[in-house]
Amino acid sequence: MEGPDDSEVTFALHSASVFCVSLDPKTNTLAVTGGEDDKAFVWRLSDGELLFECAGHKDSVTCAGFSHDSTLVATGDMSGLLKVWQVDTKEEVWSFEAGDLEWMEWHPRAPVLLAGTADGNTWMWKVPNGDCKTFQGPNCPATCGRVLPDGKRAVVGYEDGTIRIWDLKQGSPIHVLKGTEGHQGPLTCVATNQDGSLILTGSVDCQAKLVSATTGKVVGVFRPETVASQPSLGEGEESESNSVESLGFCSVMPLAAVGYLDGTLAIYDLATQTLRHQCQHQSGIVQLLWEAGTAVVYTCSLDGIVRLWDARTGRLLTDYRGHTAEILDFALSKDASLVVTTSGDHKAKVFCVQRPDR
């Protein structure tokens, strides 16, 4: 996979695969990355300069992110050790050992951290005083979660295919989707639209479900078109495993994007619930992000390439290369001028997005 390197900055302090990246939301000048080397670093996007190391993890750092006002940064490792650092003083201000970590997310408006663990719990802490609440799910991992934009509810997906919408104040589930309402396999990802009225859930069952956050009812189901046309397999034949890996809502048009492990990016029209475009990648999609205020979708994939797609036409706008292994996570600056990627090649990279149409 050697070839051109379109990146402006390379951060090379990790000594193993870099699993996660997040940008500070206030200024978009800092990144935090976590890796298989049990390390997390906060560094400057402009030149890759290290600000500080988030030391003390003893397992792969799989989650990392800044609080809503960029004053705090949290890191979480696979064993469930979570740490929070004050960015300006570079000091650790809080830590906690939960169960094996599945996901972690800051509250959109308060210094409150949420995390889901393998025992089915979702945890919520006030940081740094540590006030804690737990939301008990089924007896299986809470595989993905999102705080809704109102900051009062969270949607959590579980390994048994169920989905719960939690009231964060009451600590009780407002809606539970299970059986045919839920998924037929573990949940992999969840997203909400801008006003929080709609939720999209994805699963290894290859379905994406559109759920009303108000009623908790499934209002649409998206299935990949290609799977239906495959001939049925004989006894003992394995189908190539496919799953929904990432999904999201467009902020300016009623469109949703779903990225699959088989390399398909599907653009769905929410109003008519029809497939609008299928954009094929040579290898599996790891993650997708919509650019704010436009109909452009960014994907990163197992071939180490970032691609920009026009969701209105299904056309590939441009791609960015430079990694020599799969991309494992990426983040987009608010003004969409920078893409920051992390990879199995032990590096994080910063790409400047130049688009002729702007």
PDB file of N, CA, C and O in Angstrom, residues 18-84:
ATOM      1  N   VAL A  18      -3.336   2.665  15.903  1.00  0.00           N
ATOM      2  CA  VAL A  18      -4.007   3.787  16.565  1.00  0.00           C
ATOM      3  C   VAL A  18      -5.511   3.605  16.346  1.00  0.00           C
ATOM      4  O   VAL A  18      -5.988   3.619  15.216  1.00  0.00           O
ATOM      5  N   PHE A  19      -6.244   3.380  17.454  1.00  0.00           N
ATOM      6  CA  PHE A  19      -7.635   2.964  17.369  1.00  0.00           C
ATOM      7  C   PHE A  19      -8.648   4.097  17.294  1.00  0.00           C
ATOM      8  O   PHE A  19      -9.717   3.936  16.744  1.00  0.00           O
ATOM      9  N   CYS A  20      -8.315   5.251  17.912  1.00  0.00           N
ATOM     10  CA  CYS A  20      -9.360   6.275  18.023  1.00  0.00           C
ATOM     11  C   CYS A  20      -8.775   7.675  17.959  1.00  0.00           C
ATOM     12  O   CYS A  20      -7.628   7.906  18.329  1.00  0.00           O
ATOM     13  N   VAL A  21      -9.594   8.599  17.484  1.00  0.00           N
ATOM     14  CA  VAL A  21      -9.207  10.006  17.437  1.00  0.00           C
ATOM     15  C   VAL A  21     -10.427  10.870  17.690  1.00  0.00           C
ATOM     16  O   VAL A  21     -11.550  10.507  17.334  1.00  0.00           O
ATOM     17  N   SER A  22     -10.204  11.996  18.328  1.00  0.00           N
ATOM     18  CA  SER A  22     -11.259  12.971  18.562  1.00  0.00           C
ATOM     19  C   SER A  22     -10.618  14.356  18.549  1.00  0.00           C
ATOM     20  O   SER A  22      -9.468  14.519  18.964  1.00  0.00           O
ATOM     21  N   LEU A  23     -11.361  15.352  18.052  1.00  0.00           N
ATOM     22  CA  LEU A  23     -10.847  16.726  18.006  1.00  0.00           C
ATOM     23  C   LEU A  23     -11.499  17.545  19.105  1.00  0.00           C
ATOM     24  O   LEU A  23     -12.640  17.288  19.496  1.00  0.00           O
ATOM     25  N   ASP A  24     -10.780  18.558  19.589  1.00  0.00           N
ATOM     26  CA  ASP A  24     -11.409  19.392  20.615  1.00  0.00           C
ATOM     27  C   ASP A  24     -12.482  20.244  19.942  1.00  0.00           C
ATOM     28  O   ASP A  24     -12.233  20.897  18.933  1.00  0.00           O
ATOM     29  N   PRO A  25     -13.719  20.207  20.465  1.00  0.00           N
ATOM     30  CA  PRO A  25     -14.832  20.829  19.742  1.00  0.00           C
ATOM     31  C   PRO A  25     -14.795  22.346  19.697  1.00  0.00           C
ATOM     32  O   PRO A  25     -15.306  22.946  18.761  1.00  0.00           O
ATOM     33  N   LYS A  26     -14.163  22.973  20.694  1.00  0.00           N
ATOM     34  CA  LYS A  26     -14.213  24.435  20.741  1.00  0.00           C
ATOM     35  C   LYS A  26     -13.334  25.089  19.683  1.00  0.00           C
ATOM     36  O   LYS A  26     -13.783  25.949  18.937  1.00  0.00           O
ATOM     37  N   THR A  27     -12.082  24.676  19.616  1.00  0.00           N
ATOM     38  CA  THR A  27     -11.167  25.349  18.687  1.00  0.00           C
ATOM     39  C   THR A  27     -10.763  24.487  17.500  1.00  0.00           C
ATOM     40  O   THR A  27     -10.235  25.010  16.514  1.00  0.00           O
ATOM     41  N   ASN A  28     -11.001  23.163  17.594  1.00  0.00           N
ATOM     42  CA  ASN A  28     -10.542  22.247  16.540  1.00  0.00           C
ATOM     43  C   ASN A  28      -9.048  22.395  16.257  1.00  0.00           C
ATOM     44  O   ASN A  28      -8.608  22.246  15.113  1.00  0.00           O
ATOM     45  N   THR A  29      -8.259  22.671  17.298  1.00  0.00           N
ATOM     46  CA  THR A  29      -6.806  22.772  17.107  1.00  0.00           C
ATOM     47  C   THR A  29      -6.058  21.600  17.724  1.00  0.00           C
ATOM     48  O   THR A  29      -4.878  21.407  17.459  1.00  0.00           O
ATOM     49  N   LEU A  30      -6.755  20.800  18.552  1.00  0.00           N
ATOM     50  CA  LEU A  30      -6.101  19.684  19.234  1.00  0.00           C
ATOM     51  C   LEU A  30      -6.763  18.366  18.874  1.00  0.00           C
ATOM     52  O   LEU A  30      -7.972  18.304  18.624  1.00  0.00           O
ATOM     53  N   ALA A  31      -5.964  17.309  18.878  1.00  0.00           N
ATOM     54  CA  ALA A  31      -6.483  15.957  18.707  1.00  0.00           C
ATOM     55  C   ALA A  31      -6.065  15.134  19.912  1.00  0.00           C
ATOM     56  O   ALA A  31      -5.040  15.402  20.537  1.00  0.00           O
ATOM     57  N   VAL A  32      -6.887  14.128  20.230  1.00  0.00           N
ATOM     58  CA  VAL A  32      -6.465  13.100  21.184  1.00  0.00           C
ATOM     59  C   VAL A  32      -6.567  11.772  20.440  1.00  0.00           C
ATOM     60  O   VAL A  32      -7.543  11.518  19.735  1.00  0.00           O
ATOM     61  N   THR A  33      -5.503  10.954  20.558  1.00  0.00           N
ATOM     62  CA  THR A  33      -5.508   9.645  19.922  1.00  0.00           C
ATOM     63  C   THR A  33      -5.183   8.583  20.956  1.00  0.00           C
ATOM     64  O   THR A  33      -4.443   8.828  21.908  1.00  0.00           O
ATOM     65  N   GLY A  34      -5.747   7.389  20.750  1.00  0.00           N
ATOM     66  CA  GLY A  34      -5.480   6.263  21.639  1.00  0.00           C
ATOM     67  C   GLY A  34      -5.127   5.047  20.826  1.00  0.00           C
ATOM     68  O   GLY A  34      -5.593   4.895  19.694  1.00  0.00           O
ATOM     69  N   GLY A  35      -4.261   4.181  21.399  1.00  0.00           N
ATOM     70  CA  GLY A  35      -3.797   3.065  20.592  1.00  0.00           C
ATOM     71  C   GLY A  35      -3.579   1.761  21.317  1.00  0.00           C
ATOM     72  O   GLY A  35      -3.749   1.640  22.540  1.00  0.00           O
ATOM     73  N   GLU A  36      -3.182   0.774  20.517  1.00  0.00           N
ATOM     74  CA  GLU A  36      -2.925  -0.580  20.971  1.00  0.00           C
ATOM     75  C   GLU A  36      -1.672  -0.641  21.850  1.00  0.00           C
ATOM     76  O   GLU A  36      -1.432  -1.642  22.520  1.00  0.00           O
ATOM     77  N   ASP A  37      -0.895   0.442  21.835  1.00  0.00           N
ATOM     78  CA  ASP A  37       0.310   0.511  22.683  1.00  0.00           C
ATOM     79  C   ASP A  37      -0.017   0.946  24.108  1.00  0.00           C
ATOM     80  O   ASP A  37       0.883   1.272  24.885  1.00  0.00           O
ATOM     81  N   ASP A  38      -1.304   0.953  24.474  1.00  0.00           N
ATOM     82  CA  ASP A  38      -1.785   1.349  25.809  1.00  0.00           C
ATOM     83  C   ASP A  38      -1.530   2.831  26.084  1.00  0.00           C
ATOM     84  O   ASP A  38      -1.481   3.246  27.244  1.00  0.00           O
ATOM     85  N   LYS A  39      -1.372   3.605  25.027  1.00  0.00           N
ATOM     86  CA  LYS A  39      -1.059   5.025  25.210  1.00  0.00           C
ATOM     87  C   LYS A  39      -2.118   5.917  24.572  1.00  0.00           C
ATOM     88  O   LYS A  39      -2.781   5.528  23.606  1.00  0.00           O
ATOM     89  N   ALA A  40      -2.242   7.112  25.152  1.00  0.00           N
ATOM     90  CA  ALA A  40      -3.071   8.158  24.551  1.00  0.00           C
ATOM     91  C   ALA A  40      -2.285   9.454  24.591  1.00  0.00           C
ATOM     92  O   ALA A  40      -1.552   9.710  25.550  1.00  0.00           O
ATOM     93  N   PHE A  41      -2.411  10.246  23.546  1.00  0.00           N
ATOM     94  CA  PHE A  41      -1.670  11.502  23.439  1.00  0.00           C
ATOM     95  C   PHE A  41      -2.607  12.632  23.031  1.00  0.00           C
ATOM     96  O   PHE A  41      -3.506  12.434  22.212  1.00  0.00           O
ATOM     97  N   VAL A  42      -2.374  13.812  23.589  1.00  0.00           N
ATOM     98  CA  VAL A  42      -3.036  15.030  23.119  1.00  0.00           C
ATOM     99  C   VAL A  42      -1.991  15.820  22.342  1.00  0.00           C
ATOM    100  O   VAL A  42      -0.897  16.077  22.852  1.00  0.00           O
ATOM    101  N   TRP A  43      -2.327  16.169  21.112  1.00  0.00           N
ATOM    102  CA  TRP A  43      -1.341  16.819  20.241  1.00  0.00           C
ATOM    103  C   TRP A  43      -1.995  17.868  19.345  1.00  0.00           C
ATOM    104  O   TRP A  43      -3.195  17.909  19.196  1.00  0.00           O
ATOM    105  N   ARG A  44      -1.116  18.733  18.807  1.00  0.00           N
ATOM    106  CA  ARG A  44      -1.575  19.871  18.004  1.00  0.00           C
ATOM    107  C   ARG A  44      -1.722  19.483  16.543  1.00  0.00           C
ATOM    108  O   ARG A  44      -0.831  18.879  15.958  1.00  0.00           O
ATOM    109  N   LEU A  45      -2.860  19.845  15.953  1.00  0.00           N
ATOM    110  CA  LEU A  45      -3.114  19.493  14.556  1.00  0.00           C
ATOM    111  C   LEU A  45      -2.195  20.236  13.591  1.00  0.00           C
ATOM    112  O   LEU A  45      -1.815  19.704  12.551  1.00  0.00           O
ATOM    113  N   SER A  46      -1.833  21.482  13.940  1.00  0.00           N
ATOM    114  CA  SER A  46      -1.094  22.317  12.992  1.00  0.00           C
ATOM    115  C   SER A  46       0.284  21.751  12.670  1.00  0.00           C
ATOM    116  O   SER A  46       0.740  21.841  11.534  1.00  0.00           O
ATOM    117  N   ASP A  47       0.925  21.120  13.661  1.00  0.00           N
ATOM    118  CA  ASP A  47       2.290  20.640  13.422  1.00  0.00           C
ATOM    119  C   ASP A  47       2.574  19.263  14.030  1.00  0.00           C
ATOM    120  O   ASP A  47       3.701  18.781  13.985  1.00  0.00           O
ATOM    121  N   GLY A  48       1.546  18.628  14.616  1.00  0.00           N
ATOM    122  CA  GLY A  48       1.752  17.307  15.211  1.00  0.00           C
ATOM    123  C   GLY A  48       2.530  17.338  16.515  1.00  0.00           C
ATOM    124  O   GLY A  48       2.964  16.298  17.021  1.00  0.00           O
ATOM    125  N   GLU A  49       2.688  18.522  17.087  1.00  0.00           N
ATOM    126  CA  GLU A  49       3.467  18.690  18.325  1.00  0.00           C
ATOM    127  C   GLU A  49       2.708  18.088  19.520  1.00  0.00           C
ATOM    128  O   GLU A  49       1.520  18.350  19.711  1.00  0.00           O
ATOM    129  N   LEU A  50       3.406  17.286  20.319  1.00  0.00           N
ATOM    130  CA  LEU A  50       2.797  16.665  21.498  1.00  0.00           C
ATOM    131  C   LEU A  50       2.527  17.706  22.574  1.00  0.00           C
ATOM    132  O   LEU A  50       3.401  18.481  22.936  1.00  0.00           O
ATOM    133  N   LEU A  51       1.283  17.727  23.086  1.00  0.00           N
ATOM    134  CA  LEU A  51       0.961  18.585  24.226  1.00  0.00           C
ATOM    135  C   LEU A  51       1.205  17.829  25.523  1.00  0.00           C
ATOM    136  O   LEU A  51       1.911  18.296  26.395  1.00  0.00           O
ATOM    137  N   PHE A  52       0.591  16.650  25.636  1.00  0.00           N
ATOM    138  CA  PHE A  52       0.912  15.786  26.774  1.00  0.00           C
ATOM    139  C   PHE A  52       0.450  14.363  26.508  1.00  0.00           C
ATOM    140  O   PHE A  52      -0.404  14.116  25.662  1.00  0.00           O
ATOM    141  N   GLU A  53       1.067  13.439  27.261  1.00  0.00           N
ATOM    142  CA  GLU A  53       0.647  12.044  27.195  1.00  0.00           C
ATOM    143  C   GLU A  53      -0.346  11.782  28.314  1.00  0.00           C
ATOM    144  O   GLU A  53      -0.169  12.255  29.438  1.00  0.00           O
ATOM    145  N   CYS A  54      -1.404  11.030  27.994  1.00  0.00           N
ATOM    146  CA  CYS A  54      -2.376  10.615  29.005  1.00  0.00           C
ATOM    147  C   CYS A  54      -1.895   9.276  29.561  1.00  0.00           C
ATOM    148  O   CYS A  54      -2.268   8.207  29.075  1.00  0.00           O
ATOM    149  N   ALA A  55      -1.038   9.341  30.566  1.00  0.00           N
ATOM    150  CA  ALA A  55      -0.308   8.158  31.014  1.00  0.00           C
ATOM    151  C   ALA A  55      -1.116   7.316  31.992  1.00  0.00           C
ATOM    152  O   ALA A  55      -2.069   7.791  32.608  1.00  0.00           O
ATOM    153  N   GLY A  56      -0.730   6.053  32.100  1.00  0.00           N
ATOM    154  CA  GLY A  56      -1.278   5.199  33.143  1.00  0.00           C
ATOM    155  C   GLY A  56      -2.209   4.105  32.684  1.00  0.00           C
ATOM    156  O   GLY A  56      -2.660   3.297  33.492  1.00  0.00           O
ATOM    157  N   HIS A  57      -2.497   4.029  31.392  1.00  0.00           N
ATOM    158  CA  HIS A  57      -3.339   2.930  30.912  1.00  0.00           C
ATOM    159  C   HIS A  57      -2.509   1.653  30.803  1.00  0.00           C
ATOM    160  O   HIS A  57      -1.322   1.692  30.499  1.00  0.00           O
ATOM    161  N   LYS A  58      -3.164   0.518  31.046  1.00  0.00           N
ATOM    162  CA  LYS A  58      -2.460  -0.763  30.974  1.00  0.00           C
ATOM    163  C   LYS A  58      -3.098  -1.699  29.954  1.00  0.00           C
ATOM    164  O   LYS A  58      -2.853  -2.893  29.949  1.00  0.00           O
ATOM    165  N   ASP A  59      -3.947  -1.139  29.109  1.00  0.00           N
ATOM    166  CA  ASP A  59      -4.585  -1.916  28.048  1.00  0.00           C
ATOM    167  C   ASP A  59      -4.805  -0.964  26.869  1.00  0.00           C
ATOM    168  O   ASP A  59      -4.670   0.255  27.008  1.00  0.00           O
ATOM    169  N   SER A  60      -5.158  -1.537  25.710  1.00  0.00           N
ATOM    170  CA  SER A  60      -5.374  -0.723  24.511  1.00  0.00           C
ATOM    171  C   SER A  60      -6.359   0.405  24.783  1.00  0.00           C
ATOM    172  O   SER A  60      -7.445   0.173  25.324  1.00  0.00           O
ATOM    173  N   VAL A  61      -5.987   1.626  24.403  1.00  0.00           N
ATOM    174  CA  VAL A  61      -6.883   2.776  24.552  1.00  0.00           C
ATOM    175  C   VAL A  61      -7.788   2.822  23.323  1.00  0.00           C
ATOM    176  O   VAL A  61      -7.339   3.088  22.208  1.00  0.00           O
ATOM    177  N   THR A  62      -9.075   2.515  23.544  1.00  0.00           N
ATOM    178  CA  THR A  62     -10.023   2.378  22.438  1.00  0.00           C
ATOM    179  C   THR A  62     -11.002   3.538  22.350  1.00  0.00           C
ATOM    180  O   THR A  62     -11.715   3.670  21.364  1.00  0.00           O
ATOM    181  N   CYS A  63     -11.058   4.369  23.401  1.00  0.00           N
ATOM    182  CA  CYS A  63     -11.966   5.519  23.414  1.00  0.00           C
ATOM    183  C   CYS A  63     -11.226   6.751  23.914  1.00  0.00           C
ATOM    184  O   CYS A  63     -10.460   6.662  24.875  1.00  0.00           O
ATOM    185  N   ALA A  64     -11.471   7.886  23.279  1.00  0.00           N
ATOM    186  CA  ALA A  64     -10.863   9.140  23.731  1.00  0.00           C
ATOM    187  C   ALA A  64     -11.693  10.293  23.201  1.00  0.00           C
ATOM    188  O   ALA A  64     -12.195  10.227  22.076  1.00  0.00           O
ATOM    189  N   GLY A  65     -11.870  11.334  24.007  1.00  0.00           N
ATOM    190  CA  GLY A  65     -12.653  12.464  23.528  1.00  0.00           C
ATOM    191  C   GLY A  65     -12.596  13.654  24.465  1.00  0.00           C
ATOM    192  O   GLY A  65     -12.334  13.507  25.664  1.00  0.00           O
ATOM    193  N   PHE A  66     -12.849  14.829  23.902  1.00  0.00           N
ATOM    194  CA  PHE A  66     -12.867  16.079  24.661  1.00  0.00           C
ATOM    195  C   PHE A  66     -14.286  16.397  25.120  1.00  0.00           C
ATOM    196  O   PHE A  66     -15.256  16.097  24.417  1.00  0.00           O
ATOM    197  N   SER A  67     -14.375  17.052  26.266  1.00  0.00           N
ATOM    198  CA  SER A  67     -15.677  17.519  26.745  1.00  0.00           C
ATOM    199  C   SER A  67     -16.196  18.636  25.837  1.00  0.00           C
ATOM    200  O   SER A  67     -15.454  19.189  25.025  1.00  0.00           O
ATOM    201  N   HIS A  68     -17.478  18.987  25.994  1.00  0.00           N
ATOM    202  CA  HIS A  68     -18.139  19.928  25.078  1.00  0.00           C
ATOM    203  C   HIS A  68     -17.430  21.278  24.991  1.00  0.00           C
ATOM    204  O   HIS A  68     -17.456  21.930  23.963  1.00  0.00           O
ATOM    205  N   ASP A  69     -16.778  21.686  26.098  1.00  0.00           N
ATOM    206  CA  ASP A  69     -16.121  23.004  26.093  1.00  0.00           C
ATOM    207  C   ASP A  69     -14.610  22.893  25.928  1.00  0.00           C
ATOM    208  O   ASP A  69     -13.887  23.889  26.092  1.00  0.00           O
ATOM    209  N   SER A  70     -14.126  21.693  25.629  1.00  0.00           N
ATOM    210  CA  SER A  70     -12.701  21.431  25.373  1.00  0.00           C
ATOM    211  C   SER A  70     -11.796  21.593  26.593  1.00  0.00           C
ATOM    212  O   SER A  70     -10.577  21.598  26.452  1.00  0.00           O
ATOM    213  N   THR A  71     -12.380  21.743  27.795  1.00  0.00           N
ATOM    214  CA  THR A  71     -11.526  21.917  28.977  1.00  0.00           C
ATOM    215  C   THR A  71     -11.012  20.588  29.525  1.00  0.00           C
ATOM    216  O   THR A  71      -9.991  20.542  30.188  1.00  0.00           O
ATOM    217  N   LEU A  72     -11.736  19.499  29.215  1.00  0.00           N
ATOM    218  CA  LEU A  72     -11.358  18.179  29.735  1.00  0.00           C
ATOM    219  C   LEU A  72     -11.188  17.202  28.577  1.00  0.00           C
ATOM    220  O   LEU A  72     -11.817  17.344  27.538  1.00  0.00           O
ATOM    221  N   VAL A  73     -10.332  16.214  28.783  1.00  0.00           N
ATOM    222  CA  VAL A  73     -10.200  15.142  27.803  1.00  0.00           C
ATOM    223  C   VAL A  73     -10.256  13.810  28.543  1.00  0.00           C
ATOM    224  O   VAL A  73      -9.666  13.666  29.616  1.00  0.00           O
ATOM    225  N   ALA A  74     -11.031  12.879  27.996  1.00  0.00           N
ATOM    226  CA  ALA A  74     -11.185  11.569  28.633  1.00  0.00           C
ATOM    227  C   ALA A  74     -10.557  10.496  27.754  1.00  0.00           C
ATOM    228  O   ALA A  74     -10.615  10.568  26.520  1.00  0.00           O
ATOM    229  N   THR A  75      -9.950   9.503  28.409  1.00  0.00           N
ATOM    230  CA  THR A  75      -9.396   8.351  27.703  1.00  0.00           C
ATOM    231  C   THR A  75      -9.904   7.093  28.390  1.00  0.00           C
ATOM    232  O   THR A  75     -10.053   7.065  29.613  1.00  0.00           O
ATOM    233  N   GLY A  76     -10.182   6.070  27.604  1.00  0.00           N
ATOM    234  CA  GLY A  76     -10.688   4.825  28.174  1.00  0.00           C
ATOM    235  C   GLY A  76     -10.018   3.636  27.523  1.00  0.00           C
ATOM    236  O   GLY A  76      -9.834   3.623  26.303  1.00  0.00           O
ATOM    237  N   ASP A  77      -9.626   2.638  28.330  1.00  0.00           N
ATOM    238  CA  ASP A  77      -9.000   1.459  27.735  1.00  0.00           C
ATOM    239  C   ASP A  77      -9.932   0.255  27.794  1.00  0.00           C
ATOM    240  O   ASP A  77     -10.972   0.285  28.448  1.00  0.00           O
ATOM    241  N   MET A  78      -9.548  -0.805  27.089  1.00  0.00           N
ATOM    242  CA  MET A  78     -10.408  -1.978  26.942  1.00  0.00           C
ATOM    243  C   MET A  78     -10.798  -2.617  28.269  1.00  0.00           C
ATOM    244  O   MET A  78     -11.883  -3.159  28.418  1.00  0.00           O
ATOM    245  N   SER A  79      -9.899  -2.528  29.251  1.00  0.00           N
ATOM    246  CA  SER A  79     -10.181  -3.157  30.544  1.00  0.00           C
ATOM    247  C   SER A  79     -11.191  -2.356  31.357  1.00  0.00           C
ATOM    248  O   SER A  79     -11.685  -2.825  32.375  1.00  0.00           O
ATOM    249  N   GLY A  80     -11.491  -1.125  30.910  1.00  0.00           N
ATOM    250  CA  GLY A  80     -12.493  -0.313  31.599  1.00  0.00           C
ATOM    251  C   GLY A  80     -11.936   0.768  32.488  1.00  0.00           C
ATOM    252  O   GLY A  80     -12.670   1.402  33.245  1.00  0.00           O
ATOM    253  N   LEU A  81     -10.629   1.002  32.402  1.00  0.00           N
ATOM    254  CA  LEU A  81     -10.040   2.117  33.152  1.00  0.00           C
ATOM    255  C   LEU A  81     -10.265   3.404  32.370  1.00  0.00           C
ATOM    256  O   LEU A  81      -9.852   3.537  31.214  1.00  0.00           O
ATOM    257  N   LEU A  82     -10.987   4.347  33.013  1.00  0.00           N
ATOM    258  CA  LEU A  82     -11.252   5.648  32.399  1.00  0.00           C
ATOM    259  C   LEU A  82     -10.485   6.712  33.154  1.00  0.00           C
ATOM    260  O   LEU A  82     -10.419   6.675  34.388  1.00  0.00           O
ATOM    261  N   LYS A  83      -9.925   7.659  32.407  1.00  0.00           N
ATOM    262  CA  LYS A  83      -9.198   8.757  33.036  1.00  0.00           C
ATOM    263  C   LYS A  83      -9.620  10.071  32.391  1.00  0.00           C
ATOM    264  O   LYS A  83      -9.903  10.112  31.188  1.00  0.00           O
ATOM    265  N   VAL A  84      -9.657  11.120  33.200  1.00  0.00           N
ATOM    266  CA  VAL A  84      -9.968  12.452  32.658  1.00  0.00           C
ATOM    267  C   VAL A  84      -8.856  13.409  33.058  1.00  0.00           C
ATOM    268  O   VAL A  84      -8.385  13.400  34.198  1.00  0.00           O
TER     269      VAL A  84
END
